[in-house]
mmCIF file of C-alpha atoms and ligand atoms in Angstrom:
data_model
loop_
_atom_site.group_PDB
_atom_site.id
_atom_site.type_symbol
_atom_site.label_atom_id
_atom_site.label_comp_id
_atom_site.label_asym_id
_atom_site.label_seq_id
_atom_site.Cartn_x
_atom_site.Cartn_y
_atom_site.Cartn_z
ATOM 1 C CA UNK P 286 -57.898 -41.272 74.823
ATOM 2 C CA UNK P 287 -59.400 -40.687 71.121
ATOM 3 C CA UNK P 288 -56.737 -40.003 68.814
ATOM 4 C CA UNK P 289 -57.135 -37.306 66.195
ATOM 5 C CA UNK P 290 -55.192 -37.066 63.119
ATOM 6 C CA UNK P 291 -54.496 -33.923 61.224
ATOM 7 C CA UNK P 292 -53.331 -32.795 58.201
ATOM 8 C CA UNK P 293 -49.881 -30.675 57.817
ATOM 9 C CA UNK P 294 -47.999 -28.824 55.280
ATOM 10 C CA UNK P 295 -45.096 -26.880 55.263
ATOM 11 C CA UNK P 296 -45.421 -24.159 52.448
ATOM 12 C CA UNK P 297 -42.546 -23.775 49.919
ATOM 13 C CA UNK P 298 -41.448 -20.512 52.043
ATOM 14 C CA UNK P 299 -41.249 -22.446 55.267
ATOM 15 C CA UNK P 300 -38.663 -25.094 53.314
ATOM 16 C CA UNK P 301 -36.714 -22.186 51.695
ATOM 17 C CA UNK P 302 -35.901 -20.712 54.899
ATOM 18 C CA UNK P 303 -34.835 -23.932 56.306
ATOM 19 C CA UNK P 304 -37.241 -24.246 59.134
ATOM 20 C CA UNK P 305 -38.061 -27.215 58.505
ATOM 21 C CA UNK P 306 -36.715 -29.071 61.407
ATOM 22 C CA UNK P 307 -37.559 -26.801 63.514
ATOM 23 C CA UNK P 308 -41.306 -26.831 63.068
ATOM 24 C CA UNK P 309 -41.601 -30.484 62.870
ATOM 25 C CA UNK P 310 -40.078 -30.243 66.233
ATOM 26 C CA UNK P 311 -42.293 -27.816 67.667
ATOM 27 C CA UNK P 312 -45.285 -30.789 66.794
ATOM 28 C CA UNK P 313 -43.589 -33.270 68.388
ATOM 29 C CA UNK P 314 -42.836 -30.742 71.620
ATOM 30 C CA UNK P 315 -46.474 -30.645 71.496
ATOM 31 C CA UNK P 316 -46.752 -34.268 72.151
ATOM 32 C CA UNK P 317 -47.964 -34.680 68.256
ATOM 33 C CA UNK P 318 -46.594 -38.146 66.755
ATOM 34 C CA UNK P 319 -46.357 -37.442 63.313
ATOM 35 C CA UNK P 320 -47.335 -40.541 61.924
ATOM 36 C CA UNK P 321 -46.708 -40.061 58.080
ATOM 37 C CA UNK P 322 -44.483 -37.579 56.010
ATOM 38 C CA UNK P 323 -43.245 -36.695 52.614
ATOM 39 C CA UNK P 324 -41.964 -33.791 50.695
ATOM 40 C CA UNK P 325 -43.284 -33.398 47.259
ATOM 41 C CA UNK P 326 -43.168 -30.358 44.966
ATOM 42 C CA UNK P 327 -47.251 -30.463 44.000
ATOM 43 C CA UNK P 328 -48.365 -29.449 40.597
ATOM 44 C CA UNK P 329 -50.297 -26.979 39.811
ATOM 45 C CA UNK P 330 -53.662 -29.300 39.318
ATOM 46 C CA UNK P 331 -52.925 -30.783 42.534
ATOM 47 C CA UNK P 332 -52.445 -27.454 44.036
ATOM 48 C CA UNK P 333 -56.122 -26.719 42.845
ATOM 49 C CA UNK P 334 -57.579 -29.794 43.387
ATOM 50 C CA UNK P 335 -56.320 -29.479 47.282
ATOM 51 C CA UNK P 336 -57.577 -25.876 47.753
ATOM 52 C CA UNK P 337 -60.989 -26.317 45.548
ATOM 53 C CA UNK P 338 -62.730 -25.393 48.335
ATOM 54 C CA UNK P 339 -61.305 -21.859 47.959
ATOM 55 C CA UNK P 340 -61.456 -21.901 43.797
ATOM 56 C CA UNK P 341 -64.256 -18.786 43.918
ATOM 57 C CA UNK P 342 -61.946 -17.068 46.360
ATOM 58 C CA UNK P 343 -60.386 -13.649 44.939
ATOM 59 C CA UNK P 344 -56.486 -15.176 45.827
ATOM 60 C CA UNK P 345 -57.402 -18.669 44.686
ATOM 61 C CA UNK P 346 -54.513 -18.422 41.436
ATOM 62 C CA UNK P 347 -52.047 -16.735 43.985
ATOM 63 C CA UNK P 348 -52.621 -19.111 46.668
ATOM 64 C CA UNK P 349 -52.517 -22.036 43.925
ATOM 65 C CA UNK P 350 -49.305 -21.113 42.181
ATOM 66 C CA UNK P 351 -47.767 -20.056 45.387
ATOM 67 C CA UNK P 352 -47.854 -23.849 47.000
ATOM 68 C CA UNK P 353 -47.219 -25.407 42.900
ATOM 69 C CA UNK P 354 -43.907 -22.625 43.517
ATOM 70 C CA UNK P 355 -41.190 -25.262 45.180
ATOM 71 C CA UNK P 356 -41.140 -28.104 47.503
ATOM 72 C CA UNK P 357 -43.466 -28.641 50.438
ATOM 73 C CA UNK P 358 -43.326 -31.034 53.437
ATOM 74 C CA UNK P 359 -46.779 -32.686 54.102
ATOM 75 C CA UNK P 360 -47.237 -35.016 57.506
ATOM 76 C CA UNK P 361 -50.189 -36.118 59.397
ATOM 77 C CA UNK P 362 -49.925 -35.444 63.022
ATOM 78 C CA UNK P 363 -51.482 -37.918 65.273
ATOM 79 C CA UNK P 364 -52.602 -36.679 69.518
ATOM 80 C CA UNK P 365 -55.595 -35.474 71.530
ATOM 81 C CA UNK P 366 -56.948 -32.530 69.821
ATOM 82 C CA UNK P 367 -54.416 -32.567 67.299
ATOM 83 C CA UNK P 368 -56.705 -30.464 64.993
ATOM 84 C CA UNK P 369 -56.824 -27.458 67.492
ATOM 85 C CA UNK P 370 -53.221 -27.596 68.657
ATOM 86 C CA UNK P 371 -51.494 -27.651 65.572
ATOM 87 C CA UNK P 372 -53.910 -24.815 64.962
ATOM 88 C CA UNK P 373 -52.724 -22.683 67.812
ATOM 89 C CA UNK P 374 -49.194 -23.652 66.914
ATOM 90 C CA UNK P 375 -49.638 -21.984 63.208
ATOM 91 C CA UNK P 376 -51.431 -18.812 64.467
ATOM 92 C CA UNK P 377 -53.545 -16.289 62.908
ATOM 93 C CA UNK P 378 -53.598 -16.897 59.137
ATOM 94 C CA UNK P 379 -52.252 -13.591 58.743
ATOM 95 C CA UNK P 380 -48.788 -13.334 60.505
ATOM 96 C CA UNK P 381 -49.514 -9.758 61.619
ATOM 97 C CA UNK P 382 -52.224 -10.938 63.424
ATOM 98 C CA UNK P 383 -50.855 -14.151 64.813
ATOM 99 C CA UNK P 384 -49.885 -14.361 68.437
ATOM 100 C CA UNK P 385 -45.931 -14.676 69.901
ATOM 101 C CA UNK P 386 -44.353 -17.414 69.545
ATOM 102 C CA UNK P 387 -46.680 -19.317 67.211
ATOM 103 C CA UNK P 388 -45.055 -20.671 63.562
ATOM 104 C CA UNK P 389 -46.410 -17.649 61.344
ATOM 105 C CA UNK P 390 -45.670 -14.593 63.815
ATOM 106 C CA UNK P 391 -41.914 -16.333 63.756
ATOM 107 C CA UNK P 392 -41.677 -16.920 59.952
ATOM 108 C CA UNK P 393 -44.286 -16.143 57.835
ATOM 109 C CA UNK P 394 -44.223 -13.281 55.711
ATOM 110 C CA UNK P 395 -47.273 -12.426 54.507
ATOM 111 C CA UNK P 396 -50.862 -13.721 54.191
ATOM 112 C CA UNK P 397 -50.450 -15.422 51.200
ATOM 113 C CA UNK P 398 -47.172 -17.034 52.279
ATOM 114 C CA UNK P 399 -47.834 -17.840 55.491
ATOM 115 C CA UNK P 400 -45.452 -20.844 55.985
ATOM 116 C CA UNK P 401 -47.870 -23.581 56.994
ATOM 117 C CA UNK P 402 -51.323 -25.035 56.562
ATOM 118 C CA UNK P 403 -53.563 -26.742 58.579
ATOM 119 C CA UNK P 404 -56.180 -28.850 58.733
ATOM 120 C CA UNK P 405 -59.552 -26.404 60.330
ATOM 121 C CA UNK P 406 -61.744 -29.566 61.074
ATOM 122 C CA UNK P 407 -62.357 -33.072 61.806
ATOM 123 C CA UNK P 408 -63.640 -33.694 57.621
ATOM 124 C CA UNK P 409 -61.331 -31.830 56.225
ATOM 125 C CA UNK P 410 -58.726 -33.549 58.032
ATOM 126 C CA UNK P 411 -60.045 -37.022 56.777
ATOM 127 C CA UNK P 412 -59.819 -35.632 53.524
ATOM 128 C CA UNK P 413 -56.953 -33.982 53.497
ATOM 129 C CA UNK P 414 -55.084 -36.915 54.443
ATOM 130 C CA UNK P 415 -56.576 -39.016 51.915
ATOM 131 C CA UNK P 416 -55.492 -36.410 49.556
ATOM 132 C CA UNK P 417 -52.257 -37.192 50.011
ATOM 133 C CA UNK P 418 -51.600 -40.481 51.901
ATOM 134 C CA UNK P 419 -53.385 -43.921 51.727
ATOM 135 C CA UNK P 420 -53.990 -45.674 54.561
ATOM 136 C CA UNK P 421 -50.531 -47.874 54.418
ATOM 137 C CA UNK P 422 -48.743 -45.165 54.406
ATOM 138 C CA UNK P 423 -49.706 -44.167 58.135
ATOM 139 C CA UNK P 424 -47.902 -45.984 60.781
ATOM 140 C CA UNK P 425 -49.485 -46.672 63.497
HETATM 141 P P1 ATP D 508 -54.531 -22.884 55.655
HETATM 142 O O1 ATP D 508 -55.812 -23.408 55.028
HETATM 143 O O2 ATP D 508 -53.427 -22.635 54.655
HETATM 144 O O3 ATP D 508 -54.096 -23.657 56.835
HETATM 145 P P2 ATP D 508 -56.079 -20.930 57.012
HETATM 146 O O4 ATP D 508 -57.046 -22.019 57.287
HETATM 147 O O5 ATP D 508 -55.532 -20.164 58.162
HETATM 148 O O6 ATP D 508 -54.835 -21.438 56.221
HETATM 149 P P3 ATP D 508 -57.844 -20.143 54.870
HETATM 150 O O7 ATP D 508 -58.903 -19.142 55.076
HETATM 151 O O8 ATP D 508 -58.198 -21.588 54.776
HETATM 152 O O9 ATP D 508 -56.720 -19.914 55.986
HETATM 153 O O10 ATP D 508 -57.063 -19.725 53.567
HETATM 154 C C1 ATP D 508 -56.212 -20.658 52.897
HETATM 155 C C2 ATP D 508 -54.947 -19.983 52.481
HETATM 156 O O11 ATP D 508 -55.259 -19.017 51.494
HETATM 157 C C3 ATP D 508 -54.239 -19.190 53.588
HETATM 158 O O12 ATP D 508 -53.339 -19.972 54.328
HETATM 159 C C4 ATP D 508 -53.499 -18.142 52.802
HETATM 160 O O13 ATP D 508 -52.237 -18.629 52.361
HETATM 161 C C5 ATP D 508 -54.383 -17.910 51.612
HETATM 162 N N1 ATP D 508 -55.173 -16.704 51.819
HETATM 163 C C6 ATP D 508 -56.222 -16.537 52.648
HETATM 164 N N2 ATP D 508 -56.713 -15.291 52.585
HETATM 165 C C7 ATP D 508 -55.932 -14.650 51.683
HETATM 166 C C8 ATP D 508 -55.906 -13.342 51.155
HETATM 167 N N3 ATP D 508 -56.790 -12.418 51.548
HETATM 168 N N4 ATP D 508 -54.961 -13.046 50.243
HETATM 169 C C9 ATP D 508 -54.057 -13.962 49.828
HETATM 170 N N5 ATP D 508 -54.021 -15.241 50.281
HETATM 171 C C10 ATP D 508 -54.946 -15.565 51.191
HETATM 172 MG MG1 MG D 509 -57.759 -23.346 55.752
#
């Protein structure tokens, strides 16, 4: 089986309603192993420097300040297809959009704080993770 290893976080609305617990347990229900975590409350040039692939995007300040706003929980989640599952377990990136039962129709409450991101591909995962974790720091 190839292993695939994802990036997670858990936005600073996701921690402030205390659902923390219970999304790291829907990833594990998944059969995701989450092989690293940490919870950090990012900067704001970290905040940019993770989302400078959206820095010409309309909402980049908003999105930037929003994740800089309070503490975040940031794993890598390890499984077959773990990129596409954790994916569907998010849903739509707008939670009026996003399907029953998925993370951001049950929490999120807007758009912009949308309680989790996700990795959307196989290099952004890589570096994603690298963003925040070195190699050590995943177990195996
Ligand atoms: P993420 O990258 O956070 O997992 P995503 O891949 O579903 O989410 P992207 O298109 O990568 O969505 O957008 C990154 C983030 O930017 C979104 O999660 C959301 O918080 C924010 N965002 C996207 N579109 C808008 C918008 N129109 N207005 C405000 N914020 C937005
Ligand atoms: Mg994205």
């Amino acid at each position: 089986m190839v292993l695939e290893r994802t990036l997670s976080i858990i936005k600073p609305d996701g921690v402030k309603k205390s659902v923390i617990g219970n999304i790291l347990n829907r990833f594990e229900e998944a059969g995701l192993k989450i092989v690293a975590l940490k919870m950090v409350q990012l900067n704001k040039e970290e905040a940019e420097g993770f989302y400078a692939v959206h820095k010409d995007r309309p909402f980049f300040g908003e999105l930037t300040s929003f994740i800089a706003s309070g503490p975040v929980v940031i794993s890598v989640l390890e499984g077959k297809d773990s990129i596409s599952i954790n994916r569907e377990l998010m849903g739509a990136t707008n939670p009026d959009e996003a399907d029953p039962g998925t993370i951001r129709e049950d929490f999120a409450n807007s758009i912009g704080e949308n309680t989790v991101h996700g990795s959307d591909g196989p290099e952004t995962a890589a570096q994603e993770i690298a963003y925040f974790f070195t190699e050590a720091e995943l177990v195996n």
